[in-house]
Amino acid sequence: MASLSPAESHGSVPRQGLQYADHRQRLQEERRFRLEQLAALRAETSATPRHESVARVLRTSATAALGEIDAALARMEQGRYGLCVGCGRQIAPERLAVLPMAPLCMSCHYNEQNCHLAATTSSQGG
């Protein structure tokens, strides 16, 4: 009978998570950064309406990034990290190396971008 590693015996890291340990670490570091960024943005007082507008955009972007990171970490915990949420195929390792929170393979990403572009173009063309 094979012995389990301490992480496996406690159930905190799924077997697949061990394969992506470097990605997990990068995601956790990025998560800490985004939490610190949001805390700093919330503590900041805006001197002008323009400054407040910029701070609002930064908070929105940081919150969105945090959501993507949390979703990637959840996929790790569920053993689905590295699989496209659109089609279920494997996401290229090169893509995950660059963007560890990527939920889509390049094919689904392009399809989503093209749909968004088409919707934007048709709504502007009236």
PDB file of C-alpha atoms in Angstrom:
ATOM      1  CA  MET A   1       0.000   0.000   0.000  1.00  0.00           C
ATOM      2  CA  ALA A   2       1.398   3.365  -1.032  1.00  0.00           C
ATOM      3  CA  SER A   3       1.753   6.008   1.631  1.00  0.00           C
ATOM      4  CA  LEU A   4       0.183   9.389   1.115  1.00  0.00           C
ATOM      5  CA  SER A   5       2.050  12.640   1.368  1.00  0.00           C
ATOM      6  CA  PRO A   6       1.045  14.868   4.305  1.00  0.00           C
ATOM      7  CA  ALA A   7      -0.957  17.122   1.960  1.00  0.00           C
ATOM      8  CA  GLU A   8      -2.807  14.161   0.439  1.00  0.00           C
ATOM      9  CA  SER A   9      -3.507  12.535   3.785  1.00  0.00           C
ATOM     10  CA  HIS A  10      -5.154  15.723   5.027  1.00  0.00           C
ATOM     11  CA  GLY A  11      -7.083  16.157   1.782  1.00  0.00           C
ATOM     12  CA  SER A  12      -5.935  19.761   1.370  1.00  0.00           C
ATOM     13  CA  VAL A  13      -4.242  19.330  -2.009  1.00  0.00           C
ATOM     14  CA  PRO A  14      -5.857  17.143  -4.644  1.00  0.00           C
ATOM     15  CA  ARG A  15      -3.464  14.902  -6.575  1.00  0.00           C
ATOM     16  CA  GLN A  16      -3.843  17.121  -9.648  1.00  0.00           C
ATOM     17  CA  GLY A  17      -2.847  20.112  -7.509  1.00  0.00           C
ATOM     18  CA  LEU A  18       0.575  18.578  -6.945  1.00  0.00           C
ATOM     19  CA  GLN A  19       1.150  18.658 -10.711  1.00  0.00           C
ATOM     20  CA  TYR A  20       0.412  22.397 -10.704  1.00  0.00           C
ATOM     21  CA  ALA A  21       2.160  23.357  -7.450  1.00  0.00           C
ATOM     22  CA  ASP A  22       4.014  26.244  -9.107  1.00  0.00           C
ATOM     23  CA  HIS A  23       0.758  27.567 -10.570  1.00  0.00           C
ATOM     24  CA  ARG A  24      -0.916  27.306  -7.151  1.00  0.00           C
ATOM     25  CA  GLN A  25       1.893  29.305  -5.573  1.00  0.00           C
ATOM     26  CA  ARG A  26       1.713  32.002  -8.259  1.00  0.00           C
ATOM     27  CA  LEU A  27      -2.074  32.218  -7.889  1.00  0.00           C
ATOM     28  CA  GLN A  28      -1.804  32.517  -4.103  1.00  0.00           C
ATOM     29  CA  GLU A  29       0.837  35.258  -4.435  1.00  0.00           C
ATOM     30  CA  GLU A  30      -1.342  37.106  -6.955  1.00  0.00           C
ATOM     31  CA  ARG A  31      -4.324  36.702  -4.619  1.00  0.00           C
ATOM     32  CA  ARG A  32      -2.387  38.264  -1.729  1.00  0.00           C
ATOM     33  CA  PHE A  33      -1.313  41.134  -3.979  1.00  0.00           C
ATOM     34  CA  ARG A  34      -4.897  41.808  -5.115  1.00  0.00           C
ATOM     35  CA  LEU A  35      -6.196  41.740  -1.532  1.00  0.00           C
ATOM     36  CA  GLU A  36      -3.506  44.231  -0.477  1.00  0.00           C
ATOM     37  CA  GLN A  37      -4.261  46.379  -3.529  1.00  0.00           C
ATOM     38  CA  LEU A  38      -7.975  46.457  -2.700  1.00  0.00           C
ATOM     39  CA  ALA A  39      -7.277  47.316   0.939  1.00  0.00           C
ATOM     40  CA  ALA A  40      -5.032  50.203  -0.124  1.00  0.00           C
ATOM     41  CA  LEU A  41      -7.600  51.468  -2.627  1.00  0.00           C
ATOM     42  CA  ARG A  42     -10.359  51.359  -0.001  1.00  0.00           C
ATOM     43  CA  ALA A  43      -8.209  53.222   2.524  1.00  0.00           C
ATOM     44  CA  GLU A  44      -7.251  55.910   0.023  1.00  0.00           C
ATOM     45  CA  THR A  45      -9.164  59.177   0.066  1.00  0.00           C
ATOM     46  CA  SER A  46      -9.866  60.771  -3.279  1.00  0.00           C
ATOM     47  CA  ALA A  47      -8.928  64.412  -3.682  1.00  0.00           C
ATOM     48  CA  THR A  48     -10.952  64.928  -6.840  1.00  0.00           C
ATOM     49  CA  PRO A  49     -13.890  63.316  -8.643  1.00  0.00           C
ATOM     50  CA  ARG A  50     -11.490  62.229 -11.394  1.00  0.00           C
ATOM     51  CA  HIS A  51      -9.243  60.538  -8.848  1.00  0.00           C
ATOM     52  CA  GLU A  52     -12.282  58.752  -7.395  1.00  0.00           C
ATOM     53  CA  SER A  53     -13.289  57.617 -10.877  1.00  0.00           C
ATOM     54  CA  VAL A  54      -9.831  56.134 -11.491  1.00  0.00           C
ATOM     55  CA  ALA A  55      -9.846  54.472  -8.056  1.00  0.00           C
ATOM     56  CA  ARG A  56     -13.275  52.956  -8.810  1.00  0.00           C
ATOM     57  CA  VAL A  57     -11.989  51.467 -12.090  1.00  0.00           C
ATOM     58  CA  LEU A  58      -8.922  50.080 -10.303  1.00  0.00           C
ATOM     59  CA  ARG A  59     -11.122  48.519  -7.570  1.00  0.00           C
ATOM     60  CA  THR A  60     -13.381  46.975 -10.209  1.00  0.00           C
ATOM     61  CA  SER A  61     -10.402  45.529 -12.096  1.00  0.00           C
ATOM     62  CA  ALA A  62      -8.736  44.203  -8.946  1.00  0.00           C
ATOM     63  CA  THR A  63     -12.012  42.630  -7.801  1.00  0.00           C
ATOM     64  CA  ALA A  64     -12.470  40.963 -11.197  1.00  0.00           C
ATOM     65  CA  ALA A  65      -8.885  39.647 -11.122  1.00  0.00           C
ATOM     66  CA  LEU A  66      -9.438  38.323  -7.603  1.00  0.00           C
ATOM     67  CA  GLY A  67     -12.554  36.503  -8.808  1.00  0.00           C
ATOM     68  CA  GLU A  68     -10.593  34.879 -11.647  1.00  0.00           C
ATOM     69  CA  ILE A  69      -7.867  33.808  -9.232  1.00  0.00           C
ATOM     70  CA  ASP A  70     -10.369  32.363  -6.745  1.00  0.00           C
ATOM     71  CA  ALA A  71     -12.105  30.493  -9.569  1.00  0.00           C
ATOM     72  CA  ALA A  72      -8.780  28.992 -10.702  1.00  0.00           C
ATOM     73  CA  LEU A  73      -7.949  27.925  -7.136  1.00  0.00           C
ATOM     74  CA  ALA A  74     -11.431  26.384  -6.827  1.00  0.00           C
ATOM     75  CA  ARG A  75     -10.863  24.442 -10.061  1.00  0.00           C
ATOM     76  CA  MET A  76      -7.618  23.142  -8.534  1.00  0.00           C
ATOM     77  CA  GLU A  77      -9.440  21.982  -5.424  1.00  0.00           C
ATOM     78  CA  GLN A  78     -12.075  20.264  -7.582  1.00  0.00           C
ATOM     79  CA  GLY A  79      -9.444  18.563  -9.755  1.00  0.00           C
ATOM     80  CA  ARG A  80     -10.552  20.470 -12.866  1.00  0.00           C
ATOM     81  CA  TYR A  81      -7.669  22.920 -13.150  1.00  0.00           C
ATOM     82  CA  GLY A  82      -6.134  22.956 -16.616  1.00  0.00           C
ATOM     83  CA  LEU A  83      -9.376  21.861 -18.275  1.00  0.00           C
ATOM     84  CA  CYS A  84     -11.281  24.381 -20.381  1.00  0.00           C
ATOM     85  CA  VAL A  85     -14.567  25.387 -18.736  1.00  0.00           C
ATOM     86  CA  GLY A  86     -16.010  25.856 -22.229  1.00  0.00           C
ATOM     87  CA  CYS A  87     -15.223  22.598 -24.006  1.00  0.00           C
ATOM     88  CA  GLY A  88     -13.560  20.439 -21.344  1.00  0.00           C
ATOM     89  CA  ARG A  89     -10.337  19.940 -23.312  1.00  0.00           C
ATOM     90  CA  GLN A  90      -6.876  20.422 -21.831  1.00  0.00           C
ATOM     91  CA  ILE A  91      -5.643  24.030 -21.760  1.00  0.00           C
ATOM     92  CA  ALA A  92      -2.168  24.280 -23.308  1.00  0.00           C
ATOM     93  CA  PRO A  93       0.541  24.219 -20.613  1.00  0.00           C
ATOM     94  CA  GLU A  94       2.132  27.263 -22.273  1.00  0.00           C
ATOM     95  CA  ARG A  95      -1.086  29.224 -21.781  1.00  0.00           C
ATOM     96  CA  LEU A  96      -1.292  28.262 -18.110  1.00  0.00           C
ATOM     97  CA  ALA A  97       2.377  29.155 -17.631  1.00  0.00           C
ATOM     98  CA  VAL A  98       1.639  32.690 -18.842  1.00  0.00           C
ATOM     99  CA  LEU A  99      -1.866  33.047 -17.393  1.00  0.00           C
ATOM    100  CA  PRO A 100      -2.380  30.510 -14.576  1.00  0.00           C
ATOM    101  CA  MET A 101      -5.950  31.683 -13.951  1.00  0.00           C
ATOM    102  CA  ALA A 102      -7.008  31.034 -17.574  1.00  0.00           C
ATOM    103  CA  PRO A 103     -10.389  29.257 -17.615  1.00  0.00           C
ATOM    104  CA  LEU A 104     -10.539  28.729 -21.394  1.00  0.00           C
ATOM    105  CA  CYS A 105      -8.431  27.048 -24.034  1.00  0.00           C
ATOM    106  CA  MET A 106      -7.319  29.349 -26.851  1.00  0.00           C
ATOM    107  CA  SER A 107     -10.051  28.101 -29.189  1.00  0.00           C
ATOM    108  CA  CYS A 108     -12.843  28.899 -26.701  1.00  0.00           C
ATOM    109  CA  HIS A 109     -11.141  32.173 -25.759  1.00  0.00           C
ATOM    110  CA  TYR A 110     -11.102  33.274 -29.407  1.00  0.00           C
ATOM    111  CA  ASN A 111     -14.724  32.195 -29.856  1.00  0.00           C
ATOM    112  CA  GLU A 112     -15.740  34.204 -26.788  1.00  0.00           C
ATOM    113  CA  GLN A 113     -13.788  37.249 -27.976  1.00  0.00           C
ATOM    114  CA  ASN A 114     -15.313  37.035 -31.464  1.00  0.00           C
ATOM    115  CA  CYS A 115     -18.833  36.780 -29.997  1.00  0.00           C
ATOM    116  CA  HIS A 116     -18.162  39.800 -27.784  1.00  0.00           C
ATOM    117  CA  LEU A 117     -16.744  41.756 -30.724  1.00  0.00           C
ATOM    118  CA  ALA A 118     -19.705  40.838 -32.938  1.00  0.00           C
ATOM    119  CA  ALA A 119     -22.196  41.872 -30.227  1.00  0.00           C
ATOM    120  CA  THR A 120     -20.390  45.176 -29.677  1.00  0.00           C
ATOM    121  CA  THR A 121     -20.209  45.889 -33.412  1.00  0.00           C
ATOM    122  CA  SER A 122     -23.879  45.083 -34.022  1.00  0.00           C
ATOM    123  CA  SER A 123     -25.047  47.218 -31.089  1.00  0.00           C
ATOM    124  CA  GLN A 124     -23.030  50.180 -32.405  1.00  0.00           C
ATOM    125  CA  GLY A 125     -24.200  49.704 -35.980  1.00  0.00           C
ATOM    126  CA  GLY A 126     -27.844  50.055 -34.921  1.00  0.00           C
TER     127      GLY A 126
END
